[in-house]
Tab-separated table of C-alpha atoms in Angstrom:
chain	number	residue	atom	x	y	z
P	142	MET	CA	0.419	-0.057	-0.244
P	143	PRO	CA	1.394	3.557	-0.791
P	144	PRO	CA	2.893	5.738	1.695
P	145	GLY	CA	-0.097	7.553	3.339
P	146	GLU	CA	-3.146	5.168	1.530
P	147	GLN	CA	-5.690	3.952	4.450
P	148	PRO	CA	-7.620	0.641	2.756
P	149	ASP	CA	-11.020	1.549	2.762
P	150	GLU	CA	-11.654	-1.466	4.703
P	151	ILE	CA	-11.965	-0.790	8.209
P	152	GLU	CA	-13.962	-1.848	11.414
P	153	VAL	CA	-17.027	0.100	12.324
P	154	VAL	CA	-17.739	1.138	16.336
P	155	ARG	CA	-21.768	0.472	15.508
P	156	PRO	CA	-22.667	-1.870	11.703
P	157	ASP	CA	-26.012	-1.410	12.554
P	158	LEU	CA	-25.143	2.408	11.736
P	159	ARG	CA	-24.606	2.240	8.557
P	160	LEU	CA	-25.476	5.719	6.512
P	161	PRO	CA	-25.961	6.820	2.713
P	162	LEU	CA	-22.700	8.097	1.060
P	163	ALA	CA	-23.608	12.384	1.737
P	164	GLN	CA	-22.200	14.361	-1.075
P	165	PRO	CA	-19.499	16.474	1.629
P	166	PHE	CA	-21.134	19.892	2.037
P	167	THR	CA	-18.333	22.243	2.292
P	168	GLY	CA	-19.826	25.503	2.917
P	169	ILE	CA	-21.359	28.546	1.232
P	170	GLU	CA	-19.701	31.087	-1.369
P	171	ALA	CA	-20.311	35.146	-0.313
P	172	ALA	CA	-22.197	34.974	-3.947
P	173	ASP	CA	-25.218	32.654	-2.504
P	174	VAL	CA	-25.441	35.451	0.339
P	175	GLN	CA	-23.882	38.340	-1.049
P	176	ASP	CA	-28.187	40.679	-0.851
P	177	VAL	CA	-27.840	38.589	3.631
P	178	GLY	CA	-24.035	39.861	4.605
P	179	PRO	CA	-20.820	39.320	4.607
P	180	VAL	CA	-19.139	35.141	5.018
P	181	VAL	CA	-15.901	34.616	6.646
P	182	ARG	CA	-14.863	30.824	6.735
P	183	GLY	CA	-13.400	29.390	9.779
P	184	LYS	CA	-11.512	25.749	9.503
P	185	VAL	CA	-15.594	23.504	10.001
P	186	ARG	CA	-17.701	26.917	9.912
P	187	ASP	CA	-18.418	29.547	8.021
P	188	VAL	CA	-20.181	32.689	9.163
P	189	VAL	CA	-22.660	34.625	7.676
P	190	ASP	CA	-23.538	38.467	9.762
P	191	LEU	CA	-26.654	39.949	9.773
P	192	GLY	CA	-26.130	42.343	11.794
P	193	ASP	CA	-26.283	41.667	15.584
P	194	ARG	CA	-26.777	38.081	14.906
P	195	LEU	CA	-24.687	35.599	13.052
P	196	ALA	CA	-25.794	32.563	10.871
P	197	LEU	CA	-23.223	30.009	12.119
P	198	ILE	CA	-22.934	26.784	9.145
P	199	ALA	CA	-21.886	24.129	10.079
P	200	THR	CA	-20.425	22.015	7.419
P	201	ASP	CA	-18.981	18.625	6.660
P	202	ARG	CA	-15.408	20.229	6.657
P	203	LEU	CA	-13.219	18.152	9.180
P	204	SER	CA	-10.358	19.720	10.637
P	205	ALA	CA	-7.350	17.849	12.854
P	206	PHE	CA	-3.897	19.470	14.196
P	207	ASP	CA	-5.133	22.519	13.006
P	208	ARG	CA	-5.350	21.449	9.833
P	209	ILE	CA	-8.286	21.167	7.611
P	210	LEU	CA	-8.283	17.240	6.761
P	211	GLY	CA	-11.016	16.215	4.488
P	212	THR	CA	-14.760	15.755	5.094
P	213	VAL	CA	-16.763	13.552	6.889
P	214	PRO	CA	-20.881	12.704	6.103
P	215	TYR	CA	-22.973	14.334	8.159
P	216	ARG	CA	-20.976	16.034	9.964
P	217	GLY	CA	-21.695	19.528	10.279
P	218	GLN	CA	-25.747	18.035	10.989
P	219	VAL	CA	-24.412	16.394	13.813
P	220	LEU	CA	-22.584	18.494	15.288
P	221	ASN	CA	-24.603	21.685	15.156
P	222	GLN	CA	-27.509	19.770	16.502
P	223	LEU	CA	-26.178	18.636	19.295
P	224	SER	CA	-24.861	21.297	20.265
P	225	ALA	CA	-28.725	22.890	20.355
P	226	TRP	CA	-29.656	19.690	22.815
P	227	TRP	CA	-26.124	20.514	25.455
P	228	PHE	CA	-27.683	24.342	25.610
P	229	ASP	CA	-30.921	23.646	26.926
P	230	ARG	CA	-29.314	21.517	28.912
P	231	ILE	CA	-26.909	24.371	29.952
P	232	ALA	CA	-28.887	27.113	30.553
P	233	ASP	CA	-29.024	27.184	33.615
P	234	LEU	CA	-25.986	26.537	33.985
P	235	VAL	CA	-24.022	29.898	32.083
P	236	PRO	CA	-26.058	31.847	29.297
P	237	THR	CA	-25.756	30.639	25.515
P	238	HIS	CA	-25.593	32.426	22.181
P	239	MET	CA	-28.298	30.359	21.026
P	240	VAL	CA	-31.047	31.939	19.276
P	241	GLY	CA	-32.786	29.258	17.308
P	242	VAL	CA	-31.693	26.693	14.589
P	243	PRO	CA	-33.608	27.364	11.338
P	244	ASP	CA	-31.748	24.071	9.311
P	245	PRO	CA	-30.041	21.391	10.204
P	246	ASN	CA	-26.989	22.758	9.632
P	247	VAL	CA	-27.480	26.174	10.714
P	248	MET	CA	-27.664	28.029	13.898
P	249	ILE	CA	-28.837	31.358	14.793
P	250	ALA	CA	-26.813	32.774	17.689
P	251	ARG	CA	-26.289	36.286	18.984
P	252	LYS	CA	-22.704	37.777	18.070
P	253	CYS	CA	-20.659	37.882	20.839
P	254	ARG	CA	-17.182	38.568	21.847
P	255	PRO	CA	-15.666	35.512	21.497
P	256	LEU	CA	-12.417	35.432	24.390
P	257	PRO	CA	-8.918	35.198	22.894
P	258	VAL	CA	-8.338	31.687	24.417
P	259	GLU	CA	-9.760	28.626	24.069
P	260	VAL	CA	-11.123	26.555	27.624
P	261	VAL	CA	-9.884	23.149	28.074
P	262	VAL	CA	-11.391	21.052	31.370
P	263	ARG	CA	-9.157	17.605	31.505
P	264	SER	CA	-9.995	14.662	33.674
P	265	ARG	CA	-7.463	12.056	32.398
P	266	LEU	CA	-3.595	12.304	31.018
P	267	THR	CA	-3.941	11.766	27.272
P	268	GLY	CA	-4.300	12.958	24.398
P	269	THR	CA	-1.795	13.248	20.844
P	270	THR	CA	-1.794	16.909	19.510
P	271	GLY	CA	1.202	19.620	20.401
P	272	THR	CA	-1.103	20.640	23.817
P	273	SER	CA	-2.457	17.451	25.251
P	274	LEU	CA	-1.261	17.504	28.464
P	275	TRP	CA	0.469	13.380	27.485
P	276	THR	CA	2.010	14.418	24.274
P	277	LEU	CA	3.830	17.172	26.919
P	278	TYR	CA	4.341	15.470	30.038
P	279	ALA	CA	6.027	11.814	26.963
P	280	ALA	CA	8.751	14.773	26.616
P	281	GLY	CA	9.774	15.016	29.468
P	282	ALA	CA	7.865	18.561	30.535
P	283	ARG	CA	6.371	18.415	34.628
P	284	HIS	CA	5.984	21.616	34.603
P	285	VAL	CA	3.065	22.667	32.062
P	286	TYR	CA	-0.068	24.858	32.373
P	287	GLY	CA	1.113	26.120	35.313
P	288	MET	CA	0.836	22.563	37.132
P	289	ARG	CA	3.598	20.591	38.101
P	290	PHE	CA	3.158	17.025	37.803
P	291	PRO	CA	5.295	13.946	39.264
P	292	ASP	CA	7.714	11.566	37.326
P	293	GLY	CA	5.495	7.979	37.141
P	294	LEU	CA	2.738	9.028	35.781
P	295	LYS	CA	1.180	6.454	32.302
P	296	LYS	CA	-0.473	7.098	29.497
P	297	ASN	CA	-4.613	7.686	30.547
P	298	ASP	CA	-4.317	7.591	34.143
P	299	GLN	CA	-6.648	9.507	36.163
P	300	LEU	CA	-6.352	13.022	37.785
P	301	PRO	CA	-6.688	13.260	41.106
P	302	ARG	CA	-9.619	16.265	39.645
P	303	PRO	CA	-10.285	17.792	36.911
P	304	ILE	CA	-8.219	20.538	35.814
P	305	ILE	CA	-7.938	23.835	33.144
P	306	THR	CA	-5.606	23.516	30.002
P	307	PRO	CA	-5.966	26.498	28.535
P	308	THR	CA	-4.605	27.837	25.029
P	309	THR	CA	-4.487	30.642	22.888
P	310	LYS	CA	-6.436	30.008	19.659
P	311	GLY	CA	-4.237	29.750	16.495
P	312	ALA	CA	-4.896	32.127	13.203
P	313	MET	CA	-6.352	29.016	10.364
P	314	GLY	CA	-3.183	27.747	9.924
P	315	ALA	CA	-1.527	28.295	12.855
P	316	HIS	CA	-1.319	26.067	16.358
P	317	ASP	CA	-2.645	26.708	19.452
P	318	ARG	CA	-0.281	27.695	22.471
P	319	PRO	CA	-0.244	26.388	25.406
P	320	ILE	CA	-0.883	28.980	28.835
P	321	SER	CA	-0.560	29.339	31.996
P	322	GLU	CA	-4.318	30.584	34.055
P	323	ARG	CA	-2.355	33.009	35.792
P	324	ASP	CA	-0.621	33.657	32.195
P	325	ILE	CA	-3.745	34.410	30.741
P	326	VAL	CA	-4.528	37.226	33.313
P	327	GLU	CA	-1.377	38.927	34.001
P	328	SER	CA	-0.860	39.431	29.946
P	329	GLY	CA	-4.097	41.181	30.034
P	330	LEU	CA	-6.098	38.252	27.875
P	331	VAL	CA	-8.548	38.193	29.970
P	332	GLU	CA	-9.832	40.022	33.105
P	333	ALA	CA	-9.279	38.671	37.046
P	334	ARG	CA	-13.121	39.036	37.778
P	335	CYS	CA	-13.474	37.456	34.319
P	336	TRP	CA	-12.095	34.845	33.805
P	337	ASP	CA	-12.779	33.107	37.949
P	338	GLU	CA	-16.488	33.306	36.124
P	339	VAL	CA	-14.859	31.786	33.115
P	340	ARG	CA	-13.095	28.216	35.534
P	341	SER	CA	-16.054	27.849	37.745
P	342	ILE	CA	-18.473	28.176	34.434
P	343	ALA	CA	-15.898	25.581	33.061
P	344	LEU	CA	-15.801	23.204	35.645
P	345	ALA	CA	-20.103	22.961	36.093
P	346	LEU	CA	-20.321	22.393	32.642
P	347	PHE	CA	-17.846	19.248	32.694
P	348	GLU	CA	-19.332	18.200	36.050
P	349	ARG	CA	-22.903	18.501	34.537
P	350	GLY	CA	-21.983	17.239	30.252
P	351	ALA	CA	-19.520	13.570	32.626
P	352	ARG	CA	-22.447	12.630	34.495
P	353	THR	CA	-24.541	13.526	31.029
P	354	ALA	CA	-22.387	11.127	29.766
P	355	ALA	CA	-21.722	8.687	32.035
P	356	GLU	CA	-25.923	7.802	32.125
P	357	ALA	CA	-24.888	7.357	28.401
P	358	GLY	CA	-22.676	4.711	28.957
P	359	LEU	CA	-19.584	7.509	27.989
P	360	VAL	CA	-16.896	8.275	29.521
P	361	LEU	CA	-16.653	12.439	29.085
P	362	VAL	CA	-12.529	12.344	28.955
P	363	ASP	CA	-11.547	16.283	28.887
P	364	THR	CA	-13.339	18.838	26.479
P	365	LYS	CA	-13.177	22.545	24.710
P	366	TYR	CA	-15.269	25.164	25.100
P	367	GLU	CA	-15.411	28.628	24.235
P	368	PHE	CA	-16.459	31.876	25.545
P	369	GLY	CA	-17.035	35.057	25.338
P	370	LEU	CA	-19.387	38.259	25.755
P	371	ASP	CA	-21.639	39.657	24.945
P	372	PRO	CA	-23.307	43.122	24.418
P	373	ASP	CA	-23.786	43.343	28.030
P	374	GLY	CA	-20.221	42.359	29.299
P	375	ARG	CA	-22.452	38.935	30.735
P	376	VAL	CA	-19.631	35.742	30.411
P	377	VAL	CA	-21.901	33.482	27.896
P	378	ILE	CA	-20.831	29.790	26.219
P	379	ILE	CA	-20.333	30.386	21.986
P	380	ASP	CA	-19.469	28.523	19.687
P	381	GLU	CA	-20.373	24.720	20.616
P	382	VAL	CA	-20.353	21.965	23.735
P	383	HIS	CA	-19.096	17.575	24.215
P	384	THR	CA	-19.578	17.190	20.726
P	385	PRO	CA	-17.241	14.460	19.731
P	386	ASP	CA	-14.679	16.668	17.717
P	387	SER	CA	-14.360	19.555	20.992
P	388	SER	CA	-14.405	16.297	23.427
P	389	ARG	CA	-12.614	13.027	23.857
P	390	PHE	CA	-15.354	10.532	24.105
P	391	TRP	CA	-14.469	6.563	25.795
P	392	ARG	CA	-16.945	4.150	25.410
P	393	ALA	CA	-17.039	3.215	29.758
P	394	ALA	CA	-17.751	-0.406	29.448
P	395	THR	CA	-14.280	-1.258	27.825
P	396	VAL	CA	-12.725	1.386	29.691
P	397	GLU	CA	-11.041	-0.581	32.288
P	398	GLU	CA	-10.664	-4.015	30.631
P	399	ARG	CA	-8.451	-2.551	28.409
P	400	LEU	CA	-6.661	-0.383	30.056
P	401	ALA	CA	-5.435	-3.064	32.575
P	402	ALA	CA	-4.750	-5.235	29.836
P	403	GLY	CA	-2.151	-2.649	27.696
P	404	GLY	CA	-4.352	-1.202	25.596
P	405	GLN	CA	-6.434	1.349	24.445
P	406	PRO	CA	-9.483	2.637	25.456
P	407	GLU	CA	-12.259	3.236	22.517
P	408	ASN	CA	-11.988	6.238	21.120
P	409	LEU	CA	-15.989	7.617	19.995
P	410	ASP	CA	-14.256	11.402	18.810
P	411	LYS	CA	-12.404	12.708	16.400
P	412	GLU	CA	-9.439	11.298	17.934
P	413	ILE	CA	-9.863	8.356	15.783
P	414	VAL	CA	-9.024	10.611	13.012
P	415	ARG	CA	-6.227	12.034	14.926
P	416	LEU	CA	-4.528	8.721	15.532
P	417	ALA	CA	-5.302	7.031	12.148
P	418	PHE	CA	-2.845	10.183	10.442
P	419	ALA	CA	-0.083	10.402	13.533
P	420	ALA	CA	-0.041	6.906	12.320
P	421	GLN	CA	1.077	7.889	8.801
P	422	GLY	CA	3.419	10.260	10.617
P	423	PHE	CA	1.150	13.489	10.006
P	424	VAL	CA	0.894	15.254	13.662
P	425	GLY	CA	0.114	18.817	11.714
P	426	GLU	CA	3.348	19.727	9.976
P	427	GLY	CA	3.161	19.816	6.208
P	428	ASP	CA	1.145	18.841	4.242
P	429	PRO	CA	-1.863	16.264	4.954
P	430	PRO	CA	-2.609	12.945	3.983
P	431	PRO	CA	-5.855	12.232	2.531
P	432	LEU	CA	-8.797	11.897	4.700
P	433	ALA	CA	-9.344	7.938	3.500
P	434	THR	CA	-12.661	7.392	2.231
P	435	GLY	CA	-12.860	4.155	5.063
P	436	LEU	CA	-11.640	6.400	7.704
P	437	ALA	CA	-14.182	8.948	6.813
P	438	ILE	CA	-17.823	6.824	6.905
P	439	ARG	CA	-16.426	5.635	10.763
P	440	THR	CA	-15.806	8.766	11.528
P	441	ALA	CA	-19.349	9.520	10.944
P	442	GLU	CA	-20.560	6.180	12.395
P	443	VAL	CA	-19.114	6.792	15.244
P	444	TYR	CA	-20.937	10.728	15.110
P	445	LEU	CA	-23.904	9.769	14.660
P	446	GLU	CA	-23.514	7.278	17.599
P	447	VAL	CA	-22.741	9.482	19.838
P	448	PHE	CA	-25.654	11.616	18.914
P	449	GLU	CA	-27.531	8.601	19.603
P	450	VAL	CA	-26.680	7.535	22.844
P	451	LEU	CA	-26.609	11.167	24.207
P	452	THR	CA	-29.715	12.331	22.878
P	453	GLY	CA	-31.686	9.351	22.992
P	454	HIS	CA	-32.902	9.714	19.300
P	455	PRO	CA	-31.192	8.242	15.900
P	456	LEU	CA	-30.197	11.532	13.710
P	457	VAL	CA	-32.515	12.117	10.827
P	458	PRO	CA	-30.367	12.385	7.963
P	459	ALA	CA	-30.375	16.294	5.850
P	460	CYS	CA	-31.009	16.397	2.511
P	461	TYR	CA	-28.210	17.002	-0.050
P	462	PRO	CA	-27.121	19.097	-1.803
P	463	ALA	CA	-27.070	21.200	1.532
P	464	THR	CA	-25.543	24.132	0.277
P	465	PRO	CA	-29.131	25.575	-1.175
P	466	ARG	CA	-32.096	24.395	1.911
P	467	VAL	CA	-29.072	26.424	4.471
P	468	VAL	CA	-28.958	29.387	2.382
P	469	THR	CA	-32.910	29.561	1.721
P	470	ALA	CA	-33.272	28.775	5.975
P	471	VAL	CA	-29.853	31.705	6.141
P	472	ARG	CA	-32.377	34.060	4.450
P	473	LEU	CA	-36.003	33.372	5.602
P	474	HIS	CA	-34.598	34.776	9.032
P	475	HIS	CA	-32.669	37.064	7.548
P	476	ARG	CA	-36.045	38.618	6.196
P	477	ALA	CA	-37.954	37.774	9.904
C-alpha cells in the first residue's frame, strides 16, 4: 500500500449505524448570500454576519492538528444539532449564544465578543496533539499549564480532579499554544474577575457533561469550551458544547478492561482521525495526507452513535446537497 494511504475497509464501531454516503457539504460562498451579509470561512464553519446576530453554518469539513483534513458525511449536522441539544441543557449554568436552529446545519446566534483563549478541561492524562497533556508529559515536561506533575504517570491515568489547561487561539493554519491561567490574567488576555467566572463555569459544565455522558454509557475524558462576552458584558458560552469534535469520549463499558490489558480505550470522537493520521507520521507539520474514504465513513458512524446515545434518538439525515437548504434558511431568517 502506498505511504500515506489507508484501506477503505475499516472496522466500524456500530455496524447497525450504516449511513448513506452524502455529498460532502464544504460550505457556502459569499455570492450565495451577498444580499444578506458578509461571509467569513473558518476551518469548519462559515459565518454570515446578520447585524446583531450571526448565522453559524456547520459544514462537513473536519479539522485536526489545526489543519482541514477532509470532509465527513453529516458531521456538520451532528455537531450543530447536538450543540443545540446541550445548549438547552446547560442554560441554567451559563447563558448561551443560541437563538434558534432554522436548518440542521445552521444555528442563529447572538453576536458576542469571543475571549482570546480556548478553555480545555481534562480528567485524564491523554491526547495526541501538541497541546495535549500526555504529549507534553511524554516529552519530559513536568511543569505545564502552570501546574506541576510527578514522575511515573502513565498515558490515560485518571487525574485527581478535572483541571483547566487553556490554549491561545491560533489563526487559520497556525497552532494553538499552551498558556497558564496566571499568564492569561497577567498578560491582560482576560480580566481577572472574568477569568474566575469562566473557570468556575467551565468546571461546572464539565461536571454536568460527565454525568450526562456516564448515563449514556460514555466517559467524557476532556473537552474544549469557548466563551464570549455579550453586549451587556455577560459571560456567554459560544461555538459548540460536548460534541465528538470538541470532546474526547470513551466507551465506558470497555475502558477498565482495555487499560488493564495494556490497551487503549475505545475512542468515540475525532481522536480516531488524529490517531490514524499520527500513525502515518502526520501530527500537524507539512501537508496532511488525504482523509481516506473508509476513515471518513467510520468517523461519521462514530459521530452518529454519540449523537444517538446522548440524545436518546437517532439523527434524521438532512437532504444533500446541503447548500440550497442552508442558504434558504439563512435568507428566511434574515427576512423575518
